[in-house]
Coordinates of C-alpha atoms in Angstrom, one line a residue:
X16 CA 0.0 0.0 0.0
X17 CA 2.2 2.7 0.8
X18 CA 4.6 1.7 -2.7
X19 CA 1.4 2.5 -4.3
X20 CA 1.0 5.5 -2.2
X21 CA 4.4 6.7 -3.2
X22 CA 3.5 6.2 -6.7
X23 CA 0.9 8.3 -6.8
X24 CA 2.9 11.1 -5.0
X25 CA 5.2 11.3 -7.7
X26 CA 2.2 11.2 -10.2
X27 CA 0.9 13.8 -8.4
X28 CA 3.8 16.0 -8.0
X29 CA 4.8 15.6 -11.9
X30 CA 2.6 18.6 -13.5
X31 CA 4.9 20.6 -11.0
X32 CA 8.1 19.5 -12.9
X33 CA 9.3 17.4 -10.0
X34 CA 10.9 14.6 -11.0
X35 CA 12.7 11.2 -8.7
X36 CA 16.0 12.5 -8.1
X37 CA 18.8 9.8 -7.4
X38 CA 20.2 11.0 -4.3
X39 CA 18.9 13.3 -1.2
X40 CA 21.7 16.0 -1.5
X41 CA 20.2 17.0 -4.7
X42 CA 17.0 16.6 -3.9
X43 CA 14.7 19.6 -3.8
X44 CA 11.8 17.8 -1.9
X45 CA 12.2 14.9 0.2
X46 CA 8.9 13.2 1.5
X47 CA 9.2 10.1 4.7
X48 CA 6.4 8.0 3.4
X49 CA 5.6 6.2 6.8
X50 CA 4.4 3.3 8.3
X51 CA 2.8 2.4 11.9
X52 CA 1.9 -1.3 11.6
X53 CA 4.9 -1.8 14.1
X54 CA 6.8 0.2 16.4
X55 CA 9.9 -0.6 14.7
X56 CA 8.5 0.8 11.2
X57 CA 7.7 4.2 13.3
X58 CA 11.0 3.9 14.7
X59 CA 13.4 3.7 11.7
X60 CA 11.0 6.4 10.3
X61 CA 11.9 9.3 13.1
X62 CA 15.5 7.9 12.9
X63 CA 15.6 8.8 9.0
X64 CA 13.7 12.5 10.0
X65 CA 16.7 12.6 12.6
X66 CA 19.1 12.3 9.5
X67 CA 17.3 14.7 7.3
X68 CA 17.7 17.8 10.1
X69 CA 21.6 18.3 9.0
X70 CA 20.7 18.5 5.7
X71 CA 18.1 21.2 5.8
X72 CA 20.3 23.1 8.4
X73 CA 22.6 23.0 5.3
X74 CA 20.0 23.9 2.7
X75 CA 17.6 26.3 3.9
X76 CA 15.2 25.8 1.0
X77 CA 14.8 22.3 1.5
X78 CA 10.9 21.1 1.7
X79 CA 10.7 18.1 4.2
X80 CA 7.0 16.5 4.2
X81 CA 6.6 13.3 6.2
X82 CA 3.3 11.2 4.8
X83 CA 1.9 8.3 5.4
X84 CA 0.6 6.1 8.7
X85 CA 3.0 7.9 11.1
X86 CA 1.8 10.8 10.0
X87 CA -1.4 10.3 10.0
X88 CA -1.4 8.8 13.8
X89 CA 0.8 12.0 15.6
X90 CA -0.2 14.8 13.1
X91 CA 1.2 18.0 14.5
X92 CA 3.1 16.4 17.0
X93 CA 5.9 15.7 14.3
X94 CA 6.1 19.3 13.7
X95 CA 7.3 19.6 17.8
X96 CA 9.5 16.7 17.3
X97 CA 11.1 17.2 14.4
X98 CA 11.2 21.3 13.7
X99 CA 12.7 20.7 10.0
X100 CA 9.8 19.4 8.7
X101 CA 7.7 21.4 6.6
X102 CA 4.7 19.4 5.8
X103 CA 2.5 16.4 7.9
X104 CA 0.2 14.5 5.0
X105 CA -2.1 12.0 6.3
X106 CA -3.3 8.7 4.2
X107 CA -6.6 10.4 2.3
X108 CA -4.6 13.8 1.5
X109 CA -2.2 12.8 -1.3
X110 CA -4.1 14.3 -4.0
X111 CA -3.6 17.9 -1.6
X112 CA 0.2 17.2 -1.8
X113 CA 1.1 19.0 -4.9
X114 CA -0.6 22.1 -3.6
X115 CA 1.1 22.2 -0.1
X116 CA 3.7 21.9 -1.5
X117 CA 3.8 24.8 -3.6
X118 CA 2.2 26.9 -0.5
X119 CA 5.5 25.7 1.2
X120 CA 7.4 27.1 -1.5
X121 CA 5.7 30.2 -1.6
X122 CA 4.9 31.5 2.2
X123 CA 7.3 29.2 3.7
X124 CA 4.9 28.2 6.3
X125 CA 4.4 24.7 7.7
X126 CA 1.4 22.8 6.9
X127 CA -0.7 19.7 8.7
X128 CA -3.3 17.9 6.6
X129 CA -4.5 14.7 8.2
X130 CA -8.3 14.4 7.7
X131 CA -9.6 11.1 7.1
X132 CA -13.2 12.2 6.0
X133 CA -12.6 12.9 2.2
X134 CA -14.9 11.2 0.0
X135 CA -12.8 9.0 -2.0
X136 CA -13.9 11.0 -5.3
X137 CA -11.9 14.1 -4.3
X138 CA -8.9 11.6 -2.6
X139 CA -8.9 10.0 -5.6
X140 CA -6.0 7.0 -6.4
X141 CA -5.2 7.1 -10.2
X142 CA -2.1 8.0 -10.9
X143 CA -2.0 9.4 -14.7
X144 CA -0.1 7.3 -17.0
X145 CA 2.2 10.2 -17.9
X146 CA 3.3 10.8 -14.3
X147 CA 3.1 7.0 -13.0
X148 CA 6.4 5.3 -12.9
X149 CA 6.6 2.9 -16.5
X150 CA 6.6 -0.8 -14.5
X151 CA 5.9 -4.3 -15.4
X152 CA 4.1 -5.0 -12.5
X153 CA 1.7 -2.4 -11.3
X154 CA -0.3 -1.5 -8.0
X155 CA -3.7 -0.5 -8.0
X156 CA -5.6 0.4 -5.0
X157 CA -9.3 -0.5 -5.3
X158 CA -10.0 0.3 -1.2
X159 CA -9.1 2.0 1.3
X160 CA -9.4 1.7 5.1
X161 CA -10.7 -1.0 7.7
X162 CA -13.8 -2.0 9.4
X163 CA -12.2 -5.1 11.2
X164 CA -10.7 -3.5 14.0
X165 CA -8.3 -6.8 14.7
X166 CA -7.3 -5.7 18.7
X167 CA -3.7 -5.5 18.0
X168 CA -4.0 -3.5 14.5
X169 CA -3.7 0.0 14.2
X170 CA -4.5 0.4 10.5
X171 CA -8.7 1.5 11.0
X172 CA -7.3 4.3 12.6
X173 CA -4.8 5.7 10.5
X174 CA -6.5 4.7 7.5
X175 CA -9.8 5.4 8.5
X176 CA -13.1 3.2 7.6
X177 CA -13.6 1.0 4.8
X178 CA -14.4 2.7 1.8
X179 CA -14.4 1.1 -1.8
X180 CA -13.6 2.8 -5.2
X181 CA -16.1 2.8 -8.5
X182 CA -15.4 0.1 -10.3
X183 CA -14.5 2.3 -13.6
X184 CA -12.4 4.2 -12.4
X185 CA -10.4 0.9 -10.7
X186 CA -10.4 -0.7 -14.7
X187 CA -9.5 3.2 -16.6
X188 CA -6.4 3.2 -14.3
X189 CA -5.8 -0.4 -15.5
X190 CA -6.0 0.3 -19.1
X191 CA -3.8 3.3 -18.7
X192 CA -1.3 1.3 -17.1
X193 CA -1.1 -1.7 -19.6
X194 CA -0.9 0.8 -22.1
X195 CA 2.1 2.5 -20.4
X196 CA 3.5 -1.0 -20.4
X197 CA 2.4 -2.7 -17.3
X198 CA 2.0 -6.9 -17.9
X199 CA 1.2 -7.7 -14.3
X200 CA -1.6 -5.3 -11.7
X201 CA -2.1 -6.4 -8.2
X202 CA -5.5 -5.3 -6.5
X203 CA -4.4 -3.6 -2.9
X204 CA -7.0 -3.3 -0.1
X205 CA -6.6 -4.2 3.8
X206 CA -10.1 -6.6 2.8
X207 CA -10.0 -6.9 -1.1
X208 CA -13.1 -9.5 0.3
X209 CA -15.0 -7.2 1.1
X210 CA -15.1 -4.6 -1.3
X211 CA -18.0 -3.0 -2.6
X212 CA -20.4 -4.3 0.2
X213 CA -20.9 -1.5 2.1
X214 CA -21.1 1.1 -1.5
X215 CA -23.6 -1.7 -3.3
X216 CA -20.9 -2.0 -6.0
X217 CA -20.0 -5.0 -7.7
X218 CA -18.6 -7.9 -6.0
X219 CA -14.7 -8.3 -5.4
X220 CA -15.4 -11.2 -8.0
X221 CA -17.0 -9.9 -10.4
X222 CA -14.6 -6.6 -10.6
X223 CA -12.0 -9.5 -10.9
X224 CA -13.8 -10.5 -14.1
X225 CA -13.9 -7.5 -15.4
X226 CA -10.5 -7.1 -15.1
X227 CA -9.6 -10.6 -16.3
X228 CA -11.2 -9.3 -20.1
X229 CA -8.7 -6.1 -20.3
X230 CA -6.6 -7.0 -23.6
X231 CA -2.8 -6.8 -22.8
X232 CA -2.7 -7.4 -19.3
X233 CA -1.1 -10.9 -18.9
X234 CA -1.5 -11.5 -15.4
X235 CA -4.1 -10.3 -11.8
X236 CA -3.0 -10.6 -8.3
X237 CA -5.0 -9.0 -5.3
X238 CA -3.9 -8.4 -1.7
X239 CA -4.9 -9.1 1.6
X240 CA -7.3 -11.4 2.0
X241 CA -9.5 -11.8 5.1
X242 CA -9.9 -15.6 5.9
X243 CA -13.4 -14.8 7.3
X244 CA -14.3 -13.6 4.4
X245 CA -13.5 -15.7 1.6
X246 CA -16.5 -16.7 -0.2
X247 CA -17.1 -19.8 -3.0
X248 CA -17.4 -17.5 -5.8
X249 CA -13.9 -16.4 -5.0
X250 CA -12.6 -19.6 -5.1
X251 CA -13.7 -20.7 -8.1
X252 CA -12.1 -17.2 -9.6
X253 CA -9.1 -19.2 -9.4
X254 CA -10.2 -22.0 -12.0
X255 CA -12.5 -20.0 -14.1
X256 CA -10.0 -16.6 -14.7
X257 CA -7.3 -17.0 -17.1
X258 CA -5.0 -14.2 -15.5
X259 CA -5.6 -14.7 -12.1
X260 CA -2.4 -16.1 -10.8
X261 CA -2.5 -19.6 -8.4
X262 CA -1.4 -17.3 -5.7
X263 CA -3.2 -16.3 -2.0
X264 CA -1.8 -14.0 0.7
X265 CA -4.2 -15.2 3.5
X266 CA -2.7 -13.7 7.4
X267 CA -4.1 -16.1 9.8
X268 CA -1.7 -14.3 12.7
X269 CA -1.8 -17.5 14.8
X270 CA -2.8 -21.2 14.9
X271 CA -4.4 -21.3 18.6
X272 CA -8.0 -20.9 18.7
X273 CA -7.3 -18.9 22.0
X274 CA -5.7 -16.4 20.6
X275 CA -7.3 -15.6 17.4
X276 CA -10.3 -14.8 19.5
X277 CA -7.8 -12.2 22.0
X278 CA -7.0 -11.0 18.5
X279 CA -10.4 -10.1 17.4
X280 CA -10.2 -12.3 14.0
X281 CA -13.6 -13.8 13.9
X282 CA -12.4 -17.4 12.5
X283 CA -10.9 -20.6 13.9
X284 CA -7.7 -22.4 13.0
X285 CA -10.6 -25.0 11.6
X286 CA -12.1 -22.8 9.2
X287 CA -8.8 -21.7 8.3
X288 CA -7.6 -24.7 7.5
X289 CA -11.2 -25.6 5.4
X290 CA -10.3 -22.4 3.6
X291 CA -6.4 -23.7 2.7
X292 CA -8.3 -27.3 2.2
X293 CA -10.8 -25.7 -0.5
X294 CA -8.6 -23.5 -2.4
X295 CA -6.3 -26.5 -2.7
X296 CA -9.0 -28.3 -4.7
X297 CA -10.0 -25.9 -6.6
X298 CA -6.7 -24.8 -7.3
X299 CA -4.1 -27.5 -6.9
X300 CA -1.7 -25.6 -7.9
X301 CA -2.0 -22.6 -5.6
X302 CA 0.6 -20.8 -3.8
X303 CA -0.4 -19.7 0.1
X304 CA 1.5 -17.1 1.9
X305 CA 0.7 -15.6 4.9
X306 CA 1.4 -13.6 8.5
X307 CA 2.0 -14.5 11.7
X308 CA 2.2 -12.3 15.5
X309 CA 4.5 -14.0 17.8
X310 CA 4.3 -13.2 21.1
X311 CA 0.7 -11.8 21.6
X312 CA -0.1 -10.8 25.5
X313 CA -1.0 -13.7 27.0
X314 CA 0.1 -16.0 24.5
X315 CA 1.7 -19.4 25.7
X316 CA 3.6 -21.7 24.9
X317 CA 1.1 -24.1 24.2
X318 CA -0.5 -21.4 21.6
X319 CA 2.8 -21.3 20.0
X320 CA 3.2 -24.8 19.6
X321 CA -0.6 -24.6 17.8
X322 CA 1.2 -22.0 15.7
X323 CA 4.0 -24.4 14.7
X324 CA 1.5 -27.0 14.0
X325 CA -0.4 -24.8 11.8
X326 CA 2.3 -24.1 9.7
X327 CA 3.4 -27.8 9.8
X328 CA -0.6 -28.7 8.5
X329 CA -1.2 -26.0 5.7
X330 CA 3.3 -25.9 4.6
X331 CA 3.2 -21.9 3.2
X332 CA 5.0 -21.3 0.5
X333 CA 6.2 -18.1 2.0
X334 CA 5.5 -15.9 5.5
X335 CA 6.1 -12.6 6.7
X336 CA 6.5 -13.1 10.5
X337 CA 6.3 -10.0 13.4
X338 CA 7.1 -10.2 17.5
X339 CA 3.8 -8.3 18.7
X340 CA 4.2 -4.6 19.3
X341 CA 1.8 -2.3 21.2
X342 CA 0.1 -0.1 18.6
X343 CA -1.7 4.0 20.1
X344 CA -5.6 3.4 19.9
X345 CA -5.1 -0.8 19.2
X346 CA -7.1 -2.5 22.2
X347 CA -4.0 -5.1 22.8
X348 CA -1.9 -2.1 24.4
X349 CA -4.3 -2.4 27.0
X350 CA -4.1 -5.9 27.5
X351 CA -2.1 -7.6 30.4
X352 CA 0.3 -10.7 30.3
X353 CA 2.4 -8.9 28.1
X354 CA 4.9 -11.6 26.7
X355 CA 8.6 -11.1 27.5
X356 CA 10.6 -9.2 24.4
X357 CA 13.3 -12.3 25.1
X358 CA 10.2 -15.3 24.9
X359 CA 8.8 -13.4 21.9
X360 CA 12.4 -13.6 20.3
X361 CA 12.9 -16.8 20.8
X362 CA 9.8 -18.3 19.4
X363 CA 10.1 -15.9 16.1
X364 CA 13.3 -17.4 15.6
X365 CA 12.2 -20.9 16.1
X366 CA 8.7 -20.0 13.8
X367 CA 11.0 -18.9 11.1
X368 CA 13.7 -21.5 11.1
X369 CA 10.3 -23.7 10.5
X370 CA 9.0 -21.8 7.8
X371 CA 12.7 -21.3 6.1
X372 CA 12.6 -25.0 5.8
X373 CA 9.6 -25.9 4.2
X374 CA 10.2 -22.4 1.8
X375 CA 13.5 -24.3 0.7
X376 CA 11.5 -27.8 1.0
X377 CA 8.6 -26.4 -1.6
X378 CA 11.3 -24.4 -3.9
X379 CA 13.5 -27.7 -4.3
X380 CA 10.2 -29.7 -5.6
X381 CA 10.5 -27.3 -8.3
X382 CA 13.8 -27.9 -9.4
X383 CA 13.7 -29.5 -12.8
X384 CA 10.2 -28.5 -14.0
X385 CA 9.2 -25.6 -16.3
X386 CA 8.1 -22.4 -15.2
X387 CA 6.3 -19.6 -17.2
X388 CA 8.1 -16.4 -15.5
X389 CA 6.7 -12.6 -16.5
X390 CA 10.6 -10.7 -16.8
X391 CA 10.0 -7.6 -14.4
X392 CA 13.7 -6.3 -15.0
X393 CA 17.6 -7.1 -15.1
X394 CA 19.2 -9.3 -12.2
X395 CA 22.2 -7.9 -10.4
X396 CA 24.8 -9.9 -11.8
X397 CA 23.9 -9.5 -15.3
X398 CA 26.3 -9.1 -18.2
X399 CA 23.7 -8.6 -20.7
X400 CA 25.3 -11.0 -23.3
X401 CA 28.2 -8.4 -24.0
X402 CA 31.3 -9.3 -25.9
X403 CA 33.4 -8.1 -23.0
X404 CA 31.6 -10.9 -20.6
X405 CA 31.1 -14.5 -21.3
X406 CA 28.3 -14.2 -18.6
X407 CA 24.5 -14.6 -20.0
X408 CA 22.3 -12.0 -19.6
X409 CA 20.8 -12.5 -16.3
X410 CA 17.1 -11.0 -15.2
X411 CA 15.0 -11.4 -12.6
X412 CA 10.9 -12.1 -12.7
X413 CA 8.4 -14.4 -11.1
X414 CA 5.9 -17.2 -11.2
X415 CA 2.3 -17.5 -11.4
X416 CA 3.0 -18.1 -8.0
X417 CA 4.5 -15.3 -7.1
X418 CA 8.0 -17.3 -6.6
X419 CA 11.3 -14.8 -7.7
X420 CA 13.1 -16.0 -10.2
X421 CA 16.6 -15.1 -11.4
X422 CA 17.2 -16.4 -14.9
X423 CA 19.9 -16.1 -17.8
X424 CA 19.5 -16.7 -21.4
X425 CA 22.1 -18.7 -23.8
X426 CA 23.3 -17.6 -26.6
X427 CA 19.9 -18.1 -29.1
X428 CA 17.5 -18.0 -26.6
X429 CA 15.5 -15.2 -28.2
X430 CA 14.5 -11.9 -27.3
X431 CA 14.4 -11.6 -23.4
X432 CA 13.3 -8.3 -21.3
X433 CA 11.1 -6.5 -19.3
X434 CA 7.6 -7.6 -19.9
X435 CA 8.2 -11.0 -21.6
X436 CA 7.0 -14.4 -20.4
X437 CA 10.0 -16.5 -20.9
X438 CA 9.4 -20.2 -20.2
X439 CA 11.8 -21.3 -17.7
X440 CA 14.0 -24.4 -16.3
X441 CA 14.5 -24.5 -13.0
X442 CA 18.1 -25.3 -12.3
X443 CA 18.8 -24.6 -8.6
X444 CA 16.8 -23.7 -5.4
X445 CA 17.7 -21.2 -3.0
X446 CA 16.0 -20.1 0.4
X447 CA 13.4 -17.6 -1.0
X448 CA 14.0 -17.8 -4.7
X449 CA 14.8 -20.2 -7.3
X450 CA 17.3 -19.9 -10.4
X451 CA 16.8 -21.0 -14.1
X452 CA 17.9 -20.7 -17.6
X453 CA 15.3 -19.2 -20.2
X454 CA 13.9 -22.9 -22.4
X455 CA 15.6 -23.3 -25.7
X456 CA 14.5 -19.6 -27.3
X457 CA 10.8 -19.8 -25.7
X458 CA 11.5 -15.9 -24.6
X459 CA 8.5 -14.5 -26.8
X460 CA 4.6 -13.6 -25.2
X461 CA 2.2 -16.5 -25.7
X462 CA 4.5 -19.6 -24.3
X463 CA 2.8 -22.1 -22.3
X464 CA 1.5 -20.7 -18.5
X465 CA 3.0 -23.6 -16.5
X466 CA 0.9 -22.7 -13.4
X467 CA 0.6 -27.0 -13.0
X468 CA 4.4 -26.8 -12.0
X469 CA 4.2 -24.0 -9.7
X470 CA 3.3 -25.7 -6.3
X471 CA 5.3 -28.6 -4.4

């Protein structure tokens, strides 16, 4: 969300002649996008404010805006705590940016703009396809906010409540992007489930239909997914859509009953593991990711070893893993039997050395087979096939399922860059990504999707 957010910043900032610049000393506007999911996000971002202070002490004219979560949760407080910044932009003000901005310039005054009660109309998301960044792989917010209110989760309050976007103006943004050369969108919401309910829009399926028939756009992936809310006709978008890729993020946070109902989460490791069960048959294929909390107050050891079993039952292909952290407004801060940072520690360690081995376990079944992979750019070791290198041309891309691939072409292989599918043979597997070599010149659009392959 907030990559998409800073997107649409520098979309917005274009028609002003602002333009990315490669390093902050030349930089004549430098915005912190923030995030407060965790303390530590908050942290590192006030430790990168704390660096910017010299450099505006240095250059006078310097316009420092801070945006995003953080700023949206303490407001004018940053403007006490850090006195070299300029502007304070909450989550529904970015289309306002451009014009603070310019008052900045102008009065030199300091500016604070953190209302959450815009109509998404005037907040607006689209970011115009001249002043969008040319990608492969595009975000596209289609929501905004959160009516869950999970007890350790901060995000309804610095995001506001639940509100969908028209369904037009979700599939114009699309169109502009494949024809700026985007191959791949993925649909960003805190409850992509739930979109449209509380508006009477279309369903979250149906809008995926809808997107599934615009002509150039190769592949569709959506993000987060509420397991509570993951309806049949969901499911069976993954056998009936052509471009939706075998791919899930679901966050089940933890496997002990217990706790999931401490967290506010409304489901049960049973229907959880229903949900994994049914998107397994109708999908075989399918890749799951998810996220788990660690250390919850008043989480035992018994409700981590749940946890452990959980991952042992449903074997992710990937997880993003967090030690709890108290969150302003969240009703877990309140809560007692706080766990022990050291317990909390221990236990994401051993959660993760768990999930590291079935990751490796699930990429090494893969070794050997096929892969279609969508190029999103050049791999870090590449040599690009030139005379002065006997190195192939290395790139990086992914899977249907979302699996990062890092690939070289031989000598023949065809025509390989950003945007192609190139149909790949999976030569070695590493801890979070696999390695192949591009198929005997099948580098062009149109090869073979491969999905079967994707899943150990």
């Amino acid at each position: 969300m907030n990559v998409a957010d800073s997107e649409q910043m520098a979309a917005t900032l274009a028609p002003m002649g602002l333009r990315i610049s490669p390093a902050l000393e030349s930089a004549d506007l430098i915005i912190v996008n923030t995030c407060s999911v965790r303390a530590k996000a908050e942290q590192k971002a006030f430790s990168v404010l704390g660096q910017l202070a010299d450099l505006k002490r240095r250059r006078p004219d310097l316009i420092v805006g801070v945006a995003g979560c953080v700023a949206q949760q303490e407001g004018a407080r940053i403007l006490q705590r850090a006195p070299h910044v300029d502007i304070v932009i909450g989550t529904r003000a970015i289309q306002r940016l451009s014009e603070h901005v310019r008052r900045v310039a102008e009065e030199r005054c300091r500016i604070v703009d953190v209302d959450l009660n815009i109509p998404f109309a005037e907040n607006g998301t689209a970011a115009s396809a001249e002043g969008a960044p040319e990608k492969v792989c595009r975000f596209v917010t289609i929501m905004r906010g959160c009516d869950n209110f999970c007890a350790y989760c901060v995000v309804p309050y610095v995001r506001g409540r639940e509100v969908s976007r028209p369904p037009e103006e979700i599939l114009r943004e699309i169109r502009e992007a494949v024809s700026s050369g985007a191959r791949e969108v993925t649909l960003l919401g805190q409850n992509v489930n739930s979109y449209g309910q509380k508006e009477g829009l279309c369903t979250f399926p149906e809008l995926l239909a809808c997107v599934n028939t615009i002509p150039g756009l190769n592949r569709i992936r959506f993000t987060t997914s509420h397991p509570k809310d993951l309806t049949a006709d969901l499911l069976k978008c993954f056998a009936r859509l052509d471009k939706l890729c075998p791919h899930i993020h679901l966050p089940v946070q933890s496997g002990s009953n217990r706790i999931l109902r401490r967290m506010n989460r409304a489901y049960t490791r049973e229907h959880y593991l229903d949900k994994v069960s049914e998107l397994r048959d109708t999908c075989p294929e399918i890749a799951i990711t998810s996220d788990m909390i660690v250390g919850f107050p008043g989480e035992t050891e018994a409700d981590f070893e749940l946890t452990l079993d959980l991952i042992r039952k449903v074997r992710f292909d990937g997880l993003f893993a967090f030690m709890y952290s108290d969150r302003p407004n969240a009703p877990a801060c309140q809560f007692a039997e706080k766990v022990p940072d050291d317990v909390s520690r221990e236990r994401l360690h051993a959660l993760l050395a768990l999930q590291d081995g079935v990751t490796f376990a699930r990429n090494s079944a893969l070794v050997g087979s096929l892969l279609e992979v969508l190029v999103e750019g050049a791999g870090k070791r590449s040599g690009f096939g030139s005379p002065a290198t006997t190195e192939p041309a290395q790139w990086t891309g992914r899977t249907p399922g979302n699996k990062i691939v890092h690939l070289h072409a031989e000598p023949g292989a065809g025509r390989i860059g950003p945007g192609s599918l190139a149909r790949v043979r999976i030569e070695r597997a590493m801890a979070h990504s696999l390695r192949g070599v591009v198929d005997d010149g099948a580098g062009a659009d149109g090869t073979e999707k491969g999905g079967a392959h994707d899943a150990a």
